[in-house]
Short mmCIF file of C-alpha atoms in Angstrom, two decimals:
data_model
loop_
_atom_site.label_atom_id
_atom_site.label_comp_id
_atom_site.label_asym_id
_atom_site.label_seq_id
_atom_site.Cartn_x
_atom_site.Cartn_y
_atom_site.Cartn_z
CA MET X 190 -0.14 -0.12 0.01
CA SER X 191 1.12 3.98 -1.27
CA LYS X 192 -1.46 4.81 1.59
CA GLU X 193 -2.52 4.23 5.10
CA TRP X 194 -5.89 3.40 5.27
CA ARG X 195 -7.51 4.36 8.52
CA PHE X 196 -10.25 2.31 9.91
CA GLY X 197 -13.66 2.82 11.71
CA ILE X 198 -15.48 -0.59 12.49
CA VAL X 199 -18.98 0.03 13.20
CA GLY X 200 -20.46 -3.49 15.40
CA THR X 201 -18.61 -6.24 17.45
CA GLY X 202 -20.75 -9.13 17.58
CA VAL X 203 -19.18 -12.14 16.51
CA VAL X 204 -17.68 -10.92 12.91
CA GLY X 205 -17.27 -7.80 14.36
CA GLU X 206 -14.62 -8.96 16.45
CA TRP X 207 -13.12 -11.21 13.84
CA HIS X 208 -12.60 -7.89 11.71
CA VAL X 209 -10.77 -5.96 15.05
CA ARG X 210 -8.62 -8.96 15.12
CA VAL X 211 -7.81 -8.66 11.22
CA THR X 212 -8.10 -5.45 10.30
CA PRO X 213 -4.87 -4.13 12.11
CA LYS X 214 -2.64 -6.78 10.31
CA ILE X 215 -3.28 -6.41 6.75
CA PRO X 216 -0.86 -4.09 5.67
CA GLY X 217 -2.02 -0.39 4.77
CA ALA X 218 -4.81 -0.56 7.11
CA LYS X 219 -5.04 1.15 10.77
CA LEU X 220 -7.57 0.70 12.92
CA VAL X 221 -8.63 3.87 14.58
CA ALA X 222 -11.97 3.41 15.83
CA VAL X 223 -14.68 1.28 16.91
CA CYS X 224 -18.48 1.64 17.43
CA ASP X 225 -21.01 -0.27 19.05
CA ARG X 226 -24.42 0.54 20.30
CA VAL X 227 -23.30 -1.51 23.79
CA ALA X 228 -20.11 -0.12 24.21
CA ASP X 229 -19.01 -2.77 26.12
CA LYS X 230 -18.77 -4.91 23.68
CA ALA X 231 -16.57 -3.05 21.95
CA VAL X 232 -13.91 -2.57 24.42
CA ASN X 233 -14.30 -6.30 25.27
CA ALA X 234 -13.38 -6.80 21.50
CA LEU X 235 -10.49 -4.78 21.61
CA ALA X 236 -9.58 -6.49 25.21
CA LYS X 237 -9.79 -9.88 23.55
CA ASN X 238 -7.40 -8.75 20.93
CA ASP X 239 -4.70 -7.10 23.11
CA LEU X 240 -5.88 -3.58 21.58
CA SER X 241 -5.09 -0.25 23.31
CA GLY X 242 -5.21 3.16 22.83
CA VAL X 243 -8.46 2.39 20.17
CA PRO X 244 -11.55 5.32 20.92
CA VAL X 245 -14.79 3.42 21.39
CA TYR X 246 -17.81 4.62 20.47
CA ASP X 247 -21.55 4.16 20.73
CA ASN X 248 -22.99 6.71 18.57
CA VAL X 249 -21.98 6.45 14.56
CA GLU X 250 -22.09 9.95 13.60
CA GLU X 251 -20.11 10.81 16.34
CA MET X 252 -17.44 8.70 15.54
CA LEU X 253 -17.37 10.24 11.64
CA ALA X 254 -17.49 13.29 13.30
CA LYS X 255 -14.73 12.86 15.53
CA GLU X 256 -12.33 10.90 13.98
CA GLN X 257 -10.57 10.92 10.78
CA LEU X 258 -11.42 8.16 8.99
CA ASP X 259 -10.92 6.75 5.02
CA VAL X 260 -12.73 3.24 5.55
CA VAL X 261 -15.92 2.61 7.95
CA THR X 262 -16.21 -1.68 8.03
CA VAL X 263 -20.11 -1.85 8.64
CA CYS X 264 -20.35 -5.20 10.61
CA THR X 265 -24.01 -5.04 12.47
CA PRO X 266 -26.67 -7.67 12.24
CA SER X 267 -27.73 -7.80 8.06
CA GLY X 268 -30.98 -5.70 8.19
CA ASP X 269 -29.39 -3.00 9.99
CA HIS X 270 -26.27 -2.10 7.51
CA LEU X 271 -28.05 0.44 5.39
CA GLY X 272 -28.04 3.68 8.35
CA PRO X 273 -24.14 3.01 9.22
CA ALA X 274 -23.48 2.76 5.70
CA MET X 275 -24.99 5.60 4.38
CA ALA X 276 -23.94 8.51 6.76
CA ALA X 277 -20.44 6.84 6.64
CA ILE X 278 -21.07 7.48 2.43
CA ARG X 279 -22.22 10.93 3.16
CA ALA X 280 -19.37 11.51 5.59
CA GLY X 281 -17.29 11.24 2.98
CA LYS X 282 -15.84 7.57 3.50
CA TYR X 283 -15.39 4.11 1.95
CA VAL X 284 -17.53 1.64 2.62
CA ILE X 285 -16.73 -1.86 3.48
CA THR X 286 -19.82 -4.31 4.50
CA GLU X 287 -20.35 -7.76 6.06
CA LYS X 288 -21.83 -10.41 3.64
CA PRO X 289 -25.08 -9.70 2.72
CA MET X 290 -24.55 -5.93 2.07
CA GLU X 291 -28.04 -5.56 2.61
CA ILE X 292 -30.87 -8.00 2.70
CA GLU X 293 -33.38 -5.78 0.19
CA LEU X 294 -32.44 -4.87 -3.59
CA GLY X 295 -33.88 -1.33 -2.70
CA ARG X 296 -31.45 -0.85 -0.04
CA ILE X 297 -28.14 -2.21 -1.86
CA ASP X 298 -29.10 -0.22 -5.34
CA GLN X 299 -29.76 3.20 -3.06
CA LEU X 300 -25.83 2.15 -1.11
CA VAL X 301 -24.78 2.27 -4.74
CA ALA X 302 -26.32 5.18 -5.89
CA GLU X 303 -25.26 7.22 -3.08
CA ALA X 304 -21.93 5.89 -3.11
CA ARG X 305 -21.23 7.18 -6.51
CA GLN X 306 -23.17 10.81 -5.94
CA HIS X 307 -20.66 11.53 -2.82
CA GLY X 308 -17.46 10.27 -4.70
CA VAL X 309 -16.77 7.34 -2.25
CA LYS X 310 -16.53 3.44 -2.95
CA ILE X 311 -18.54 0.91 -1.79
CA ALA X 312 -17.40 -2.98 -1.42
CA GLY X 313 -18.85 -6.34 0.51
CA ILE X 314 -17.16 -9.25 1.65
CA PHE X 315 -16.51 -12.95 0.42
CA GLN X 316 -13.91 -13.96 1.31
CA ASN X 317 -14.34 -17.15 -0.17
CA ARG X 318 -13.46 -16.01 -3.34
CA TRP X 319 -9.70 -16.04 -2.51
CA HIS X 320 -9.88 -19.79 -1.61
CA PRO X 321 -7.42 -20.86 -3.96
CA ALA X 322 -9.91 -24.26 -4.58
CA ASN X 323 -12.74 -21.38 -5.79
CA ARG X 324 -10.04 -19.61 -7.83
CA ALA X 325 -9.23 -22.47 -9.62
CA LEU X 326 -12.78 -23.34 -10.42
CA ARG X 327 -13.32 -19.81 -11.47
CA GLU X 328 -10.13 -20.07 -14.09
CA ALA X 329 -11.36 -23.23 -15.47
CA ALA X 330 -14.48 -21.85 -16.34
CA GLN X 331 -13.13 -18.78 -17.51
CA GLN X 332 -10.48 -20.79 -19.77
CA ASN X 333 -14.19 -22.76 -21.21
CA ARG X 334 -12.52 -25.38 -19.81
CA PHE X 335 -15.61 -27.46 -19.07
CA GLY X 336 -17.03 -27.08 -22.61
CA ARG X 337 -20.76 -26.57 -22.53
CA ILE X 338 -22.13 -26.98 -18.55
CA SER X 339 -24.50 -29.25 -17.90
CA TRP X 340 -24.73 -28.59 -14.20
CA ALA X 341 -23.59 -26.71 -11.30
CA GLY X 342 -24.24 -26.61 -7.37
CA SER X 343 -23.56 -25.55 -4.20
CA LEU X 344 -24.51 -27.40 -1.09
CA THR X 345 -23.84 -25.81 2.37
CA PRO X 346 -24.54 -28.51 5.17
CA TRP X 347 -24.35 -26.60 7.90
CA TYR X 348 -25.41 -27.10 11.80
CA ARG X 349 -26.95 -24.35 14.40
CA PRO X 350 -27.85 -25.30 17.51
CA ASP X 351 -31.04 -23.23 19.02
CA LYS X 352 -28.84 -21.22 21.36
CA TYR X 353 -26.82 -19.59 18.10
CA TYR X 354 -30.39 -17.91 17.51
CA SER X 355 -31.79 -17.07 20.91
CA ASP X 356 -28.39 -16.01 22.16
CA GLY X 357 -27.72 -13.61 19.09
CA GLY X 358 -31.18 -11.93 19.31
CA TRP X 359 -31.41 -10.90 15.77
CA ARG X 360 -30.72 -14.20 13.59
CA GLY X 361 -33.67 -15.77 12.28
CA THR X 362 -35.60 -13.22 11.84
CA TRP X 363 -37.01 -11.43 8.53
CA LYS X 364 -36.52 -8.12 9.91
CA LEU X 365 -32.83 -7.68 10.78
CA ASP X 366 -31.40 -11.45 9.33
CA GLY X 367 -33.10 -11.41 5.46
CA GLY X 368 -33.77 -14.64 6.09
CA GLY X 369 -32.27 -18.22 7.51
CA ALA X 370 -29.79 -20.55 6.25
CA ILE X 371 -29.40 -19.47 3.07
CA MET X 372 -29.47 -15.67 3.09
CA ASN X 373 -27.04 -15.81 6.11
CA GLN X 374 -25.09 -19.06 5.78
CA SER X 375 -25.39 -20.16 2.55
CA VAL X 376 -25.04 -16.31 0.60
CA HIS X 377 -21.28 -17.15 0.52
CA ALA X 378 -21.77 -20.66 -1.68
CA ILE X 379 -24.29 -18.65 -4.14
CA ASP X 380 -21.86 -15.88 -4.41
CA LEU X 381 -19.47 -18.35 -5.87
CA LEU X 382 -21.70 -20.37 -7.58
CA GLN X 383 -22.73 -17.14 -10.02
CA TRP X 384 -19.18 -15.90 -10.05
CA ILE X 385 -17.91 -19.29 -11.30
CA VAL X 386 -20.37 -20.36 -13.88
CA GLY X 387 -22.51 -17.21 -14.53
CA PRO X 388 -25.69 -14.97 -13.58
CA VAL X 389 -28.86 -17.52 -12.31
CA LYS X 390 -31.99 -16.94 -14.80
CA ARG X 391 -34.50 -18.37 -13.15
CA VAL X 392 -34.89 -20.91 -9.60
CA SER X 393 -37.42 -22.97 -8.23
CA ALA X 394 -37.11 -23.39 -4.16
CA TYR X 395 -38.95 -25.24 -1.25
CA GLY X 396 -38.11 -24.64 2.60
CA ALA X 397 -39.01 -24.27 5.74
CA SER X 398 -38.16 -24.37 9.77
CA ARG X 399 -37.06 -28.40 10.16
CA ILE X 400 -35.88 -28.47 13.87
CA HIS X 401 -35.74 -24.40 15.10
CA ALA X 402 -39.19 -23.63 15.92
CA ALA X 403 -38.58 -20.64 17.31
CA ILE X 404 -36.75 -18.96 14.74
CA GLU X 405 -39.55 -17.08 12.08
CA VAL X 406 -37.31 -18.17 9.14
CA GLU X 407 -35.82 -21.51 7.00
CA ASP X 408 -33.36 -23.38 8.19
CA THR X 409 -33.39 -25.73 5.11
CA LEU X 410 -33.96 -25.07 1.88
CA SER X 411 -33.56 -26.48 -1.38
CA CYS X 412 -33.35 -25.04 -4.71
CA SER X 413 -33.38 -26.01 -8.22
CA LEU X 414 -32.11 -23.72 -11.40
CA GLN X 415 -31.31 -22.60 -14.76
CA PHE X 416 -28.13 -20.61 -15.45
CA GLU X 417 -28.63 -18.03 -18.22
CA ASN X 418 -26.10 -20.22 -20.36
CA GLY X 419 -28.99 -22.62 -20.32
CA GLY X 420 -26.86 -25.08 -17.74
CA PHE X 421 -29.03 -26.35 -14.53
CA GLY X 422 -28.52 -26.14 -11.17
CA THR X 423 -29.14 -26.57 -7.38
CA ILE X 424 -28.99 -25.01 -4.26
CA VAL X 425 -29.45 -26.60 -0.91
CA GLY X 426 -28.36 -25.01 2.28
CA THR X 427 -29.40 -25.57 6.19
CA THR X 428 -28.84 -25.18 9.77
CA ALA X 429 -30.75 -28.61 10.65
CA LEU X 430 -27.83 -31.32 9.48
CA TYR X 431 -25.65 -32.17 12.49
CA PRO X 432 -22.61 -31.91 12.91
CA GLY X 433 -22.63 -29.66 10.25
CA CYS X 434 -20.17 -30.18 7.31
CA PRO X 435 -17.83 -28.08 4.83
CA VAL X 436 -19.80 -25.94 1.85
CA ARG X 437 -19.31 -27.94 -1.29
CA VAL X 438 -19.42 -26.15 -4.47
CA TRP X 439 -19.63 -28.65 -7.96
CA VAL X 440 -18.98 -27.23 -11.46
CA GLY X 441 -19.34 -30.38 -14.40
CA GLY X 442 -20.20 -30.25 -18.26
CA GLU X 443 -18.74 -32.07 -21.26
CA ASN X 444 -15.21 -31.93 -20.70
CA GLY X 445 -14.41 -31.78 -17.07
CA THR X 446 -15.60 -31.92 -13.38
CA ALA X 447 -14.40 -30.17 -10.98
CA ILE X 448 -15.50 -29.69 -6.55
CA SER X 449 -14.08 -27.42 -4.30
CA GLU X 450 -15.18 -28.52 -0.46
CA ASN X 451 -12.39 -27.06 1.81
CA GLY X 452 -10.02 -27.89 -0.98
CA LEU X 453 -9.83 -29.62 -4.40
CA HIS X 454 -12.09 -32.53 -3.90
CA THR X 455 -12.33 -33.34 -7.89
CA PHE X 456 -10.25 -31.55 -10.77
CA LYS X 457 -10.71 -33.35 -13.94
CA PHE X 458 -10.68 -32.24 -17.52
CA ARG X 459 -10.57 -34.42 -20.62
CA GLU X 460 -6.71 -34.78 -22.21
CA GLU X 461 -7.55 -34.21 -25.16
CA THR X 462 -9.13 -30.56 -24.53
CA SER X 463 -6.42 -29.32 -22.37
CA THR X 464 -2.43 -28.25 -22.78
CA PRO X 465 0.04 -30.19 -20.93
CA GLU X 466 0.91 -27.07 -18.78
CA GLN X 467 -2.68 -27.11 -17.84
CA LEU X 468 -2.65 -30.62 -16.94
CA ALA X 469 0.63 -30.60 -14.98
CA ASN X 470 -0.81 -27.64 -12.92
CA ASP X 471 -4.19 -29.13 -12.35
CA LYS X 472 -2.01 -32.31 -10.98
CA LEU X 473 0.00 -29.50 -8.99
CA LEU X 474 -3.34 -27.93 -7.60
CA LEU X 475 -4.95 -31.41 -6.75
CA GLU X 476 -1.60 -32.38 -4.66
CA GLN X 477 -1.57 -28.71 -2.80
CA LEU X 478 -5.33 -28.53 -1.91
CA PRO X 479 -5.98 -31.70 -0.74
CA PRO X 480 -9.97 -31.39 1.36
CA SER X 481 -7.78 -33.10 4.65
CA SER X 482 -5.18 -30.79 4.69
CA ALA X 483 -8.32 -28.44 5.48
CA LYS X 484 -7.81 -26.85 9.58
CA ASN X 485 -11.65 -26.65 9.86
CA SER X 486 -15.00 -27.01 8.93
CA GLY X 487 -15.21 -23.33 7.39
CA GLY X 488 -18.07 -22.85 9.58
CA GLY X 489 -20.01 -26.11 8.92
CA SER X 490 -20.26 -27.32 12.42
CA SER X 491 -20.18 -23.63 14.43
CA ALA X 492 -20.15 -20.13 13.80
CA THR X 493 -16.48 -19.77 14.75
CA ASP X 494 -14.95 -22.54 13.28
CA VAL X 495 -13.53 -20.52 10.52
CA GLY X 496 -9.95 -19.08 9.48
CA LEU X 497 -9.57 -15.15 9.21
CA ASP X 498 -7.02 -15.28 6.70
CA LEU X 499 -9.26 -14.87 3.56
CA HIS X 500 -11.04 -11.89 5.16
CA GLY X 501 -7.37 -10.17 5.42
CA GLN X 502 -6.60 -11.24 1.56
CA ASN X 503 -10.20 -9.86 0.82
CA ILE X 504 -9.70 -6.66 2.28
CA SER X 505 -6.57 -6.12 1.03
CA ALA X 506 -8.02 -6.59 -2.41
CA ILE X 507 -10.23 -3.92 -1.89
CA LEU X 508 -8.24 -1.30 -0.81
CA GLN X 509 -5.77 -2.17 -3.10
CA ALA X 510 -8.09 -1.94 -6.19
CA TRP X 511 -8.99 1.54 -4.47
CA GLU X 512 -5.84 2.89 -4.30
CA ARG X 513 -5.66 2.27 -8.32
CA GLY X 514 -9.03 4.21 -8.28
CA GLU X 515 -10.71 1.34 -9.30
CA GLU X 516 -13.96 -0.63 -7.83
CA ALA X 517 -13.33 -3.80 -5.87
CA GLU X 518 -13.76 -7.06 -6.98
CA THR X 519 -16.77 -7.38 -4.31
CA ASN X 520 -17.85 -4.14 -5.27
CA GLY X 521 -21.80 -3.35 -4.22
CA VAL X 522 -22.69 -4.32 -7.80
CA GLU X 523 -21.24 -7.40 -7.48
CA ALA X 524 -22.53 -7.95 -3.94
CA ARG X 525 -26.29 -7.53 -5.28
CA LYS X 526 -26.04 -10.94 -7.25
CA ALA X 527 -26.20 -12.88 -4.52
CA VAL X 528 -28.72 -11.44 -2.85
CA ALA X 529 -31.10 -11.31 -5.80
CA ILE X 530 -30.86 -14.95 -6.17
CA ILE X 531 -32.19 -15.32 -2.75
CA LEU X 532 -34.60 -13.15 -2.53
CA ALA X 533 -36.10 -14.89 -5.93
CA MET X 534 -35.82 -18.11 -3.93
CA TYR X 535 -37.99 -17.26 -0.88
CA GLU X 536 -40.66 -15.74 -3.66
CA SER X 537 -40.60 -19.08 -5.11
CA VAL X 538 -41.30 -20.33 -1.57
CA ARG X 539 -43.89 -18.33 -0.74
CA LYS X 540 -45.26 -19.47 -4.01
CA ASN X 541 -44.97 -23.15 -3.09
CA GLY X 542 -42.13 -23.88 -5.45
CA ASP X 543 -42.90 -21.98 -8.57
CA ALA X 544 -40.48 -20.83 -10.99
CA VAL X 545 -39.44 -16.95 -10.24
CA ASP X 546 -37.26 -14.89 -12.76
CA VAL X 547 -34.12 -13.60 -10.76
CA LYS X 548 -34.12 -9.85 -11.26
#
């Protein structure tokens, strides 16, 4: 980095505390302030990470007025991103939001438009794009190594106990979570699927809460879909599959199949359609990225059973793009795509599985 980016973090719950931990370790980034409506949570997040001398606020506007910030990271509940993000944008700050950027398309569109109007940039967190296995699938698709794609899907077979929802307070609600296993957990895999294969045209879905009786939203959803390229697909997301397993993203077609699951599970292409260099690289990738080398379940068994290095890479890539005067890979328009697919899925569920076009 050629400059120092001064960060303020809003929201210091589970994910917000991750950002408190990661941000100071990113080259060119400096944690200047943290904000939480419950100030003690922010104080505890700093203490947990042995950070001292960082001011704590319980009001976003006060933090923006008193601190010299370049970037505001929004880690409040999903349905409460608009307020702090909009305040930061109107104060001339760049903004990074945790996933999803917001739970309604109109709110995302509003943030994107407001950022453009004020000459700042906004980006979201989709850290799994930086996993080398997922990057390998993306590169193979861009090189047309699959040929005509027949089918692609994502499976998020996770588990969360009832306590996960009751402790959070906002989790499992339409107002602040925007949905359940799909909007909160599966959004990562859905983003990967559309990023690798291309836009989703139409969906047909069924969903409900199977084991978490107290939540308003789904803990299990199964969806069939059609991509704009003509291929078919499936999205499955749940927090009701004990004990919880890693996410799987599967892409296959006439010339090859690749599966990412905490590494490269499968990466096989027709020899006659591949160069010797590609085949040698395929073998190397399989050797370097075995699923057995994963140190955690990627969030499958617990919300905290994740590594944070990918968050750091995601934020670093955002800052590098901004330094070049470019939009980040996970800019607002890009972050909107997964939410559009999810909202179409929810509409289909309400219509008892009727096909719904993605907006």
